[in-house]
Tab-separated table of C-alpha atoms and ligand atoms in Angstrom:
chain	number	residue	atom	x	y	z
V	1	UNK	CA	-31.446	116.791	16.387
V	2	UNK	CA	-30.730	113.936	18.797
V	3	UNK	CA	-29.730	114.518	22.421
V	4	UNK	CA	-28.149	112.247	24.962
V	5	UNK	CA	-27.277	112.847	28.587
V	6	UNK	CA	-24.225	110.819	29.518
V	7	UNK	CA	-23.700	109.957	33.189
V	8	UNK	CA	-19.990	110.243	32.364
V	9	UNK	CA	-18.305	111.129	29.060
V	10	UNK	CA	-14.606	111.075	28.222
V	11	UNK	CA	-13.863	114.359	26.447
V	12	UNK	CA	-10.765	115.088	24.322
V	13	UNK	CA	-7.573	116.069	26.154
V	14	UNK	CA	-9.145	115.139	29.510
V	15	UNK	CA	-7.188	112.891	31.862
V	16	UNK	CA	-10.444	111.380	33.101
V	17	UNK	CA	-14.177	111.307	32.347
V	18	UNK	CA	-16.506	114.253	33.067
V	19	UNK	CA	-19.883	113.700	34.836
V	20	UNK	CA	-23.269	114.753	33.377
V	21	UNK	CA	-22.465	115.687	29.794
V	22	UNK	CA	-25.153	116.664	27.304
V	23	UNK	CA	-24.276	115.587	23.758
V	24	UNK	CA	-26.242	116.773	20.726
V	25	UNK	CA	-25.988	115.552	17.149
V	26	UNK	CA	-27.536	116.358	13.808
V	27	UNK	CA	-26.987	114.735	10.403
V	28	UNK	CA	-24.475	112.335	11.914
V	29	UNK	CA	-22.237	115.057	13.420
V	30	UNK	CA	-21.793	116.181	17.008
V	31	UNK	CA	-23.221	119.703	17.340
V	32	UNK	CA	-22.783	120.289	21.082
V	33	UNK	CA	-20.897	118.766	24.013
V	34	UNK	CA	-21.897	120.484	27.247
V	35	UNK	CA	-20.897	119.395	30.755
V	36	UNK	CA	-23.795	120.416	32.999
V	37	UNK	CA	-21.525	121.192	35.920
V	38	UNK	CA	-18.562	123.525	35.924
V	39	UNK	CA	-20.182	126.310	33.876
V	40	UNK	CA	-21.342	124.397	30.786
V	41	UNK	CA	-24.906	124.957	29.505
V	42	UNK	CA	-26.938	123.000	26.960
V	43	UNK	CA	-27.508	125.051	23.829
V	44	UNK	CA	-31.308	125.181	24.242
V	45	UNK	CA	-31.571	125.579	28.002
V	46	UNK	CA	-32.098	123.083	30.798
V	47	UNK	CA	-35.584	122.064	29.568
V	48	UNK	CA	-33.952	120.074	26.728
V	49	UNK	CA	-32.763	117.612	29.340
V	50	UNK	CA	-36.304	116.238	29.457
V	51	UNK	CA	-36.068	114.759	25.959
V	52	UNK	CA	-32.414	113.724	26.125
V	53	UNK	CA	-31.910	109.952	26.096
V	54	UNK	CA	-30.115	108.868	29.266
V	55	UNK	CA	-26.833	107.006	28.860
V	56	UNK	CA	-26.025	105.419	32.229
V	57	UNK	CA	-22.347	104.522	32.593
V	58	UNK	CA	-19.324	105.868	30.742
V	59	UNK	CA	-19.708	107.171	27.187
V	60	UNK	CA	-16.621	107.049	24.980
V	61	UNK	CA	-16.002	108.113	21.401
V	62	UNK	CA	-16.245	105.340	18.797
V	63	UNK	CA	-13.593	102.638	19.063
V	64	UNK	CA	-11.572	101.911	15.920
V	65	UNK	CA	-10.362	98.405	15.144
V	66	UNK	CA	-7.456	99.335	12.878
V	67	UNK	CA	-6.445	95.819	11.826
V	68	UNK	CA	-8.851	93.021	10.888
V	69	UNK	CA	-8.893	89.916	8.734
V	70	UNK	CA	-12.640	89.229	8.919
V	71	UNK	CA	-12.446	85.592	7.826
V	72	UNK	CA	-10.067	84.699	10.669
V	73	UNK	CA	-13.094	84.916	12.971
V	74	UNK	CA	-13.864	81.376	11.772
V	75	UNK	CA	-10.561	80.172	13.283
V	76	UNK	CA	-11.340	81.109	16.872
V	77	UNK	CA	-10.817	78.105	19.147
V	78	UNK	CA	-9.968	75.811	16.206
V	79	UNK	CA	-6.193	76.294	16.039
V	80	UNK	CA	-5.130	74.768	19.327
V	81	UNK	CA	-5.155	71.103	18.228
V	82	UNK	CA	-2.452	69.129	20.006
V	83	UNK	CA	-0.746	72.014	21.721
V	84	UNK	CA	-1.542	74.423	18.895
V	85	UNK	CA	1.653	75.500	17.129
V	86	UNK	CA	1.988	78.114	14.390
V	87	UNK	CA	1.484	75.503	11.670
V	88	UNK	CA	-1.761	74.175	13.137
V	89	UNK	CA	-2.984	77.799	13.038
V	90	UNK	CA	-1.861	78.344	9.452
V	91	UNK	CA	-3.334	75.037	8.199
V	92	UNK	CA	-6.795	75.977	9.502
V	93	UNK	CA	-6.411	79.524	8.135
V	94	UNK	CA	-5.618	78.256	4.630
V	95	UNK	CA	-8.418	75.698	4.857
V	96	UNK	CA	-11.003	78.407	5.604
V	97	UNK	CA	-9.493	80.737	2.987
V	98	UNK	CA	-9.866	77.943	0.442
V	99	UNK	CA	-13.609	77.571	1.058
V	100	UNK	CA	-14.825	81.165	0.934
V	101	UNK	CA	-16.733	82.710	-1.972
V	102	UNK	CA	-18.344	86.164	-2.180
V	103	UNK	CA	-21.610	84.987	-0.566
V	104	UNK	CA	-20.052	83.105	2.347
V	105	UNK	CA	-17.503	85.900	2.798
V	106	UNK	CA	-20.346	88.422	3.088
V	107	UNK	CA	-22.154	86.292	5.675
V	108	UNK	CA	-19.033	85.681	7.772
V	109	UNK	CA	-17.821	89.285	7.618
V	110	UNK	CA	-21.286	90.652	8.404
V	111	UNK	CA	-21.430	88.493	11.556
V	112	UNK	CA	-17.839	89.372	12.554
V	113	UNK	CA	-18.433	93.106	12.024
V	114	UNK	CA	-21.679	92.883	14.000
V	115	UNK	CA	-19.693	91.283	16.843
V	116	UNK	CA	-17.359	94.278	16.577
V	117	UNK	CA	-20.325	96.676	16.781
V	118	UNK	CA	-21.440	94.926	19.992
V	119	UNK	CA	-17.910	95.521	21.321
V	120	UNK	CA	-18.135	99.278	20.594
V	121	UNK	CA	-16.185	99.284	17.332
V	122	UNK	CA	-17.549	101.987	15.035
V	123	UNK	CA	-14.912	101.654	12.301
V	124	UNK	CA	-12.801	98.734	11.096
V	125	UNK	CA	-9.718	98.546	8.902
V	126	UNK	CA	-10.016	95.382	6.821
V	127	UNK	CA	-6.625	94.167	5.631
V	128	UNK	CA	-8.060	92.343	2.650
V	129	UNK	CA	-6.036	89.886	0.575
V	130	UNK	CA	-8.536	87.117	-0.322
V	131	UNK	CA	-9.187	88.615	-3.750
V	132	UNK	CA	-9.741	85.829	-6.274
V	133	UNK	CA	-11.474	82.513	-6.825
V	134	UNK	CA	-9.955	79.058	-6.308
V	135	UNK	CA	-6.584	78.676	-8.013
V	136	UNK	CA	-6.309	82.448	-8.409
V	137	UNK	CA	-8.959	82.664	-11.136
V	138	UNK	CA	-10.530	86.165	-10.936
V	139	UNK	CA	-14.289	86.356	-10.400
V	140	UNK	CA	-16.379	87.894	-13.218
V	141	UNK	CA	-16.213	91.034	-11.109
V	142	UNK	CA	-12.543	90.967	-10.003
V	143	UNK	CA	-13.513	93.033	-6.924
V	144	UNK	CA	-16.442	90.817	-5.876
V	145	UNK	CA	-14.735	89.932	-2.584
V	146	UNK	CA	-14.067	93.632	-1.825
V	147	UNK	CA	-17.704	94.437	-2.515
V	148	UNK	CA	-18.772	91.645	-0.129
V	149	UNK	CA	-16.761	93.242	2.704
V	150	UNK	CA	-18.104	96.727	2.017
V	151	UNK	CA	-21.671	95.389	2.037
V	152	UNK	CA	-20.977	93.386	5.215
V	153	UNK	CA	-19.923	96.536	7.086
V	154	UNK	CA	-23.002	98.411	5.842
V	155	UNK	CA	-25.287	95.632	7.081
V	156	UNK	CA	-23.482	95.477	10.436
V	157	UNK	CA	-23.834	99.259	10.818
V	158	UNK	CA	-20.155	100.229	11.067
V	159	UNK	CA	-17.699	102.147	8.869
V	160	UNK	CA	-14.943	100.375	7.002
V	161	UNK	CA	-11.626	101.227	5.407
V	162	UNK	CA	-10.941	98.542	2.824
V	163	UNK	CA	-7.165	98.151	2.865
V	164	UNK	CA	-6.780	96.388	-0.457
V	165	UNK	CA	-3.685	94.291	-0.006
V	166	UNK	CA	-0.957	93.483	-2.506
V	167	UNK	CA	0.109	89.877	-1.850
V	168	UNK	CA	2.325	88.712	-4.688
V	169	UNK	CA	4.969	86.256	-3.472
V	170	UNK	CA	5.301	83.554	-0.825
V	171	UNK	CA	8.673	84.615	0.597
V	172	UNK	CA	11.260	87.401	0.654
V	173	UNK	CA	13.264	85.683	-2.079
V	174	UNK	CA	10.306	85.911	-4.471
V	175	UNK	CA	9.007	82.307	-4.387
V	176	UNK	CA	5.651	82.088	-6.203
V	177	UNK	CA	2.354	81.720	-4.338
V	178	UNK	CA	1.298	78.105	-3.793
V	179	UNK	CA	-1.999	76.311	-3.108
V	180	UNK	CA	-4.569	78.475	-1.284
V	181	UNK	CA	-2.213	81.496	-1.445
V	182	UNK	CA	-2.878	81.723	-5.188
V	183	UNK	CA	-6.244	83.294	-4.397
V	184	UNK	CA	-4.379	86.247	-2.852
V	185	UNK	CA	-2.262	87.212	-5.855
V	186	UNK	CA	-2.686	89.723	-8.683
V	187	UNK	CA	0.578	88.789	-10.446
V	188	UNK	CA	2.422	92.064	-9.929
V	189	UNK	CA	1.905	95.464	-8.325
V	190	UNK	CA	0.770	97.152	-11.554
V	191	UNK	CA	-1.984	94.583	-12.032
V	192	UNK	CA	-2.877	94.952	-8.332
V	193	UNK	CA	-3.233	98.729	-8.914
V	194	UNK	CA	-5.311	98.231	-12.080
V	195	UNK	CA	-7.765	95.998	-10.207
V	196	UNK	CA	-8.034	98.399	-7.263
V	197	UNK	CA	-8.484	101.363	-9.628
V	198	UNK	CA	-11.556	99.636	-11.059
V	199	UNK	CA	-13.376	99.718	-7.704
V	200	UNK	CA	-14.695	102.479	-5.485
V	201	UNK	CA	-17.066	101.848	-2.559
V	202	UNK	CA	-20.364	103.541	-3.402
V	203	UNK	CA	-21.671	104.192	0.040
V	204	UNK	CA	-20.332	106.876	2.426
V	205	UNK	CA	-19.656	104.321	5.162
V	206	UNK	CA	-16.638	102.834	3.361
V	207	UNK	CA	-13.350	104.150	2.039
V	208	UNK	CA	-10.449	102.641	0.204
V	209	UNK	CA	-6.896	102.227	1.476
V	210	UNK	CA	-3.899	100.209	0.343
V	211	UNK	CA	-1.734	97.582	1.986
V	212	UNK	CA	1.542	95.807	1.399
V	213	UNK	CA	1.001	92.397	2.960
V	214	UNK	CA	4.632	92.326	4.178
V	215	UNK	CA	8.142	92.416	2.744
V	216	UNK	CA	7.670	88.667	2.233
V	217	UNK	CA	4.759	89.160	-0.128
V	218	UNK	CA	5.747	92.185	-2.246
V	219	UNK	CA	9.115	92.192	-4.056
V	220	UNK	CA	11.353	95.125	-3.096
V	221	UNK	CA	11.283	96.679	-6.567
V	222	UNK	CA	7.448	96.751	-6.463
V	223	UNK	CA	7.038	98.323	-3.004
V	224	UNK	CA	7.156	101.837	-4.468
V	225	UNK	CA	4.335	101.016	-6.892
V	226	UNK	CA	1.953	100.234	-4.037
V	227	UNK	CA	3.205	103.105	-1.858
V	228	UNK	CA	2.953	105.514	-4.804
V	229	UNK	CA	-0.615	104.411	-5.555
V	230	UNK	CA	-1.642	105.138	-1.942
V	231	UNK	CA	0.136	108.491	-2.051
V	232	UNK	CA	-1.458	109.571	-5.372
V	233	UNK	CA	-4.896	108.625	-4.108
V	234	UNK	CA	-4.378	110.253	-0.704
V	235	UNK	CA	-5.324	107.082	1.204
V	236	UNK	CA	-3.738	105.194	4.110
V	237	UNK	CA	-1.089	102.535	3.487
V	238	UNK	CA	-0.808	99.627	5.931
V	239	UNK	CA	1.868	96.915	6.143
V	240	UNK	CA	2.588	93.937	8.428
V	241	UNK	CA	6.046	94.670	9.847
V	242	UNK	CA	8.526	92.529	11.805
V	243	UNK	CA	5.833	90.376	13.387
V	244	UNK	CA	8.332	87.568	13.947
V	245	UNK	CA	12.163	87.501	14.042
V	246	UNK	CA	12.171	85.094	11.058
V	247	UNK	CA	10.901	87.922	8.826
V	248	UNK	CA	13.845	90.115	9.864
V	249	UNK	CA	16.329	87.267	9.286
V	250	UNK	CA	14.958	86.470	5.822
V	251	UNK	CA	14.974	90.141	4.814
V	252	UNK	CA	18.566	90.577	5.971
V	253	UNK	CA	19.620	87.445	4.089
V	254	UNK	CA	18.080	88.613	0.801
V	255	UNK	CA	18.312	92.418	0.998
V	256	UNK	CA	21.010	93.015	3.617
V	257	UNK	CA	18.736	95.202	5.748
V	258	UNK	CA	15.730	95.084	8.075
V	259	UNK	CA	12.164	95.201	6.733
V	260	UNK	CA	11.759	98.730	8.166
V	261	UNK	CA	14.887	99.952	6.327
V	262	UNK	CA	13.666	98.297	3.111
V	263	UNK	CA	10.281	100.048	3.383
V	264	UNK	CA	12.003	103.370	4.122
V	265	UNK	CA	14.300	103.003	1.095
V	266	UNK	CA	11.282	102.422	-1.171
V	267	UNK	CA	9.206	105.358	0.056
V	268	UNK	CA	6.728	103.308	2.048
V	269	UNK	CA	7.056	105.026	5.470
V	270	UNK	CA	5.463	108.299	6.591
V	271	UNK	CA	2.471	109.754	8.468
V	272	UNK	CA	-0.022	108.013	6.151
V	273	UNK	CA	1.582	104.606	6.724
V	274	UNK	CA	0.632	102.287	9.569
V	275	UNK	CA	3.012	99.475	10.507
V	276	UNK	CA	1.065	96.519	11.892
V	277	UNK	CA	2.675	94.733	14.877
V	278	UNK	CA	6.232	96.223	14.788
V	279	UNK	CA	7.011	93.564	17.389
V	280	UNK	CA	10.696	93.049	16.582
V	281	UNK	CA	12.173	96.338	15.313
V	282	UNK	CA	15.823	97.213	15.966
V	283	UNK	CA	16.637	100.481	17.751
V	284	UNK	CA	17.446	102.015	14.353
V	285	UNK	CA	14.043	100.794	13.077
V	286	UNK	CA	12.251	102.473	16.000
V	287	UNK	CA	14.021	105.733	15.113
V	288	UNK	CA	13.128	105.384	11.410
V	289	UNK	CA	9.474	104.740	12.234
V	290	UNK	CA	9.253	107.560	14.775
V	291	UNK	CA	11.110	110.220	12.790
V	292	UNK	CA	8.991	109.502	9.704
V	293	UNK	CA	5.857	109.721	11.930
V	294	UNK	CA	4.841	106.280	10.685
V	295	UNK	CA	1.951	105.000	12.781
V	296	UNK	CA	2.025	101.647	14.556
V	297	UNK	CA	-0.928	99.335	15.138
V	298	UNK	CA	-0.444	96.886	17.982
V	299	UNK	CA	-2.525	93.699	18.124
V	300	UNK	CA	-1.618	92.292	21.545
V	301	UNK	CA	-4.224	89.508	21.754
V	302	UNK	CA	-3.177	88.093	18.377
V	303	UNK	CA	0.517	88.599	19.129
V	304	UNK	CA	0.051	86.523	22.275
V	305	UNK	CA	-2.075	83.903	20.497
V	306	UNK	CA	0.576	83.446	17.785
V	307	UNK	CA	3.509	83.618	20.234
V	308	UNK	CA	4.961	86.594	18.338
V	309	UNK	CA	6.390	88.401	21.347
V	310	UNK	CA	5.920	91.825	22.956
V	311	UNK	CA	6.608	94.914	20.869
V	312	UNK	CA	8.331	98.039	22.277
V	313	UNK	CA	5.110	100.062	22.535
V	314	UNK	CA	6.427	102.839	24.776
V	315	UNK	CA	9.657	103.313	22.817
V	316	UNK	CA	7.713	103.491	19.535
V	317	UNK	CA	5.297	106.079	20.971
V	318	UNK	CA	8.139	108.161	22.376
V	319	UNK	CA	10.039	108.019	19.092
V	320	UNK	CA	7.050	109.707	17.405
V	321	UNK	CA	4.805	106.891	16.164
V	322	UNK	CA	1.112	107.352	17.102
V	323	UNK	CA	-0.355	104.087	18.440
V	324	UNK	CA	-3.527	102.348	17.292
V	325	UNK	CA	-5.010	98.926	18.066
V	326	UNK	CA	-6.357	95.960	16.127
V	327	UNK	CA	-7.936	92.598	16.881
V	328	UNK	CA	-6.256	91.140	13.755
V	329	UNK	CA	-7.015	87.387	13.865
V	330	UNK	CA	-10.049	87.881	16.145
V	331	UNK	CA	-8.963	85.324	18.728
V	332	UNK	CA	-10.634	88.006	20.865
V	333	UNK	CA	-12.685	91.025	19.731
V	334	UNK	CA	-12.361	93.384	22.668
V	335	UNK	CA	-10.641	96.762	22.322
V	336	UNK	CA	-10.546	97.158	26.113
V	337	UNK	CA	-8.453	94.000	26.311
V	338	UNK	CA	-6.166	95.218	23.477
V	339	UNK	CA	-5.745	98.613	25.145
V	340	UNK	CA	-4.875	97.394	28.613
V	341	UNK	CA	-2.570	94.737	27.130
V	342	UNK	CA	-0.408	97.540	25.699
V	343	UNK	CA	0.306	98.696	29.253
V	344	UNK	CA	0.258	95.294	30.973
V	345	UNK	CA	2.589	93.649	28.440
V	346	UNK	CA	5.091	96.487	28.974
V	347	UNK	CA	4.895	95.763	32.685
V	348	UNK	CA	5.715	92.093	32.104
V	349	UNK	CA	8.584	92.961	29.775
V	350	UNK	CA	10.135	95.671	31.962
V	351	UNK	CA	8.987	94.494	35.395
V	352	UNK	CA	7.924	98.091	36.015
V	353	UNK	CA	4.435	99.655	36.198
V	354	UNK	CA	3.201	102.908	34.733
V	355	UNK	CA	4.035	103.261	31.017
V	356	UNK	CA	0.774	104.568	29.499
V	357	UNK	CA	-1.930	106.719	31.084
V	358	UNK	CA	-5.579	105.711	30.779
V	359	UNK	CA	-6.091	108.705	28.444
V	360	UNK	CA	-3.282	107.455	26.176
V	361	UNK	CA	-4.910	104.003	25.997
V	362	UNK	CA	-8.234	105.667	25.161
V	363	UNK	CA	-6.549	107.662	22.372
V	364	UNK	CA	-5.004	104.502	20.904
V	365	UNK	CA	-8.428	102.802	20.877
V	366	UNK	CA	-10.268	105.791	19.387
V	367	UNK	CA	-8.711	108.795	17.641
V	368	UNK	CA	-5.433	106.975	16.891
V	369	UNK	CA	-7.213	104.143	15.119
V	370	UNK	CA	-9.580	106.382	13.191
V	371	UNK	CA	-6.659	108.517	11.991
V	372	UNK	CA	-4.761	105.394	10.879
V	373	UNK	CA	-7.806	104.439	8.802
V	374	UNK	CA	-8.166	107.845	7.145
V	375	UNK	CA	-11.111	109.145	9.199
V	376	UNK	CA	-9.592	112.291	10.689
V	377	UNK	CA	-13.026	113.502	11.808
V	378	UNK	CA	-13.833	110.652	14.180
V	379	UNK	CA	-12.755	109.285	17.529
V	380	UNK	CA	-13.387	112.326	19.768
V	381	UNK	CA	-16.480	113.584	21.580
V	382	UNK	CA	-16.046	117.020	20.008
V	383	UNK	CA	-18.236	119.414	18.034
V	384	UNK	CA	-17.901	118.715	14.305
V	385	UNK	CA	-16.740	115.119	14.741
V	386	UNK	CA	-18.793	112.144	13.609
V	387	UNK	CA	-21.480	111.259	16.148
V	388	UNK	CA	-20.048	107.944	17.340
V	389	UNK	CA	-20.923	107.110	20.959
V	390	UNK	CA	-19.982	103.971	22.873
V	391	UNK	CA	-21.470	103.553	26.325
V	392	UNK	CA	-19.952	101.137	28.825
V	393	UNK	CA	-21.966	100.028	31.825
V	394	UNK	CA	-20.446	100.718	35.220
V	395	UNK	CA	-22.903	98.463	37.064
V	396	UNK	CA	-21.960	94.991	35.848
V	397	UNK	CA	-20.220	92.330	37.913
V	398	UNK	CA	-16.938	93.420	36.303
V	399	UNK	CA	-17.356	97.177	36.515
V	400	UNK	CA	-19.412	97.828	39.659
V	401	UNK	CA	-17.446	100.010	42.076
V	402	UNK	CA	-14.823	100.849	39.445
V	403	UNK	CA	-14.156	104.597	39.049
V	404	UNK	CA	-14.902	105.720	35.466
V	405	UNK	CA	-11.212	106.483	34.813
V	406	UNK	CA	-10.443	102.810	35.550
V	407	UNK	CA	-12.745	101.458	32.826
V	408	UNK	CA	-9.857	100.486	30.547
V	409	UNK	CA	-8.502	98.241	33.286
V	410	UNK	CA	-11.821	96.609	34.187
V	411	UNK	CA	-14.402	96.617	31.395
V	412	UNK	CA	-14.784	94.032	28.651
V	413	UNK	CA	-16.584	94.143	25.321
V	414	UNK	CA	-19.540	92.481	27.079
V	415	UNK	CA	-20.045	95.633	29.181
V	416	UNK	CA	-20.815	97.814	26.128
V	417	UNK	CA	-24.511	98.685	26.240
V	418	UNK	CA	-25.154	101.372	23.593
V	419	UNK	CA	-23.415	102.119	20.324
V	420	UNK	CA	-24.200	104.983	17.956
V	421	UNK	CA	-22.396	105.207	14.590
V	422	UNK	CA	-22.666	108.416	12.556
V	423	UNK	CA	-25.668	109.406	14.673
V	424	UNK	CA	-27.500	106.086	14.130
V	425	UNK	CA	-28.090	103.671	16.967
V	426	UNK	CA	-26.655	100.242	16.140
V	427	UNK	CA	-26.584	98.584	19.576
V	428	UNK	CA	-29.108	99.125	22.391
V	429	UNK	CA	-29.029	97.463	25.816
V	430	UNK	CA	-26.217	95.190	24.660
V	431	UNK	CA	-28.128	93.919	21.601
V	432	UNK	CA	-27.392	94.534	17.950
V	433	UNK	CA	-30.535	96.052	16.477
V	434	UNK	CA	-30.467	94.198	13.133
V	435	UNK	CA	-28.151	91.179	13.439
V	436	UNK	CA	-28.594	88.105	15.667
V	437	UNK	CA	-24.849	87.955	16.219
V	438	UNK	CA	-24.398	84.531	17.880
V	439	UNK	CA	-26.775	82.797	15.434
V	440	UNK	CA	-25.177	84.392	12.383
V	441	UNK	CA	-21.650	83.641	13.573
V	442	UNK	CA	-22.574	79.998	14.183
V	443	UNK	CA	-24.142	79.579	10.752
V	444	UNK	CA	-21.445	81.486	8.842
V	445	UNK	CA	-18.611	79.582	10.512
V	446	UNK	CA	-20.303	76.194	10.044
V	447	UNK	CA	-20.557	76.944	6.333
V	448	UNK	CA	-16.772	77.377	5.897
V	449	UNK	CA	-15.292	74.870	8.345
V	450	UNK	CA	-15.050	71.123	8.147
T	1	ZN	ZN1	-2.746	90.808	10.227
C-alpha cells in the first residue's frame, strides 16, 4: 500500500481541483481517493496521514500523449533552415528516417519517452511506420523496430500503445514508395497484417493497435483490411486525416469524395477509431465523424509548426467526437501547451473567448487520450483506475499565485515535479529516476543527424 497526500487533486467530474486529498494505491491500482475536508475520511483513520508522502501542488491523473512519432524528436530546431518551409522539414525527416536502425531507434525513443515522462505523460501512442531496413529489406526479425519502441517505453517507465501503421503507397493515386519511404512499406495490407500478427508485446506496459497512415498511403480497396484487422483484434485504429487541404483535393480528384467519406465507406470510422488532426474536414465530414463517435486527436503545436491550420475543435466535440491530444512531431513535448492551444486557437479563429472549460481540457489530456489508446482504466483519479499521478508545482515563477483551476493556462511541462506510473515513481523533484534525459537526447540525436 502506498499513500500520498495531495495539496490539491483534480477528481473526475469536478469543475476544479479539491484541496487535501488522500490517495492510496496497491498493486498499481488506486484503492482510495479521500478528500480530507467535506466529509471524506481516509480508509485507515487520520493516523495514516503520518506516513503519506506529501505532494505539494496540483496532482492530476496521468497525461496521455495520443500521437507520437518518436524519431521526429531528432528534428526539433533543425527544420527551419532558410525560412523553414514544408520541404525543408520533410527533407530532414527523411534523412533521419534513413539513418535509424533498431539500436539507434531504441536509444532515441527511450530518450524521447523519458522526456515525455518528465512532462507528465504516463502513456504514449506511437504511430509507427519505420518498419524495415534500408531499401525496404526486412530485418531478420521483421518486427525488430516495433520491439525497440516497446523496450524504449519500458526503460523510460511509461506505457505504450504501438499503433503499427500500414504505409503502402506514396500518393492517393497509388504511386509506389520511393527512396527512404521504402522502409515504411509492407507491400500490401495482407502482408502488413501478417507481419503484425507475428508480434505481441510481452510486457504488460505495452499494447498493440493499428493505424492507416492516411488515405494517401493505403489504397482505398485495402482500407477495410486494416480496419477489419483492428476490429477482429479489438484494438484501436488511428489514421491521419485531412491534415492539409491538398490531401482533400487529391482524394476528391481520385475517389470523388473527401478522405472522411472514403474512410466511412470502407468501415474505418467508429468509436475505436481516432482521426489524427482533422484540421480541414467539411461540415458533412464533421457530422460523419461525430455521429460515428470517431475520436479526434488534435496536435496543435505540430499543426502550427507545419502551417497546417486550425481544426474545428469545438464543432467536432459538439458533433460527438471525444477529443484527445498529441505532440506528434515533438517540436514541443508539453501537454499543457497542447491543451490550452485547443482553446486559444479557437479564440484566434473565432475572435471569441470561452469554448472549452478547464475540466474539458483536462479530460482531453488524460481520460480522452487513454481511451483513444485502448486503456479504458486510466486517466482518472478514481478507485480501480491505474495509479498514475502527475504533480504540477504551484510555486514556480510561472505558476506562483495561479489558482489550481488555472493550471492549464499557466503551467508548462517544466513545472511537473512528480510522476507515478502504475503505482511506480518515475519522476521525483523534476528528475527522471533512471534516465539522464538531456544527455541521452543529445547523444541519440547526434548519432542520427549529420
Ligand atoms: Zn503524425
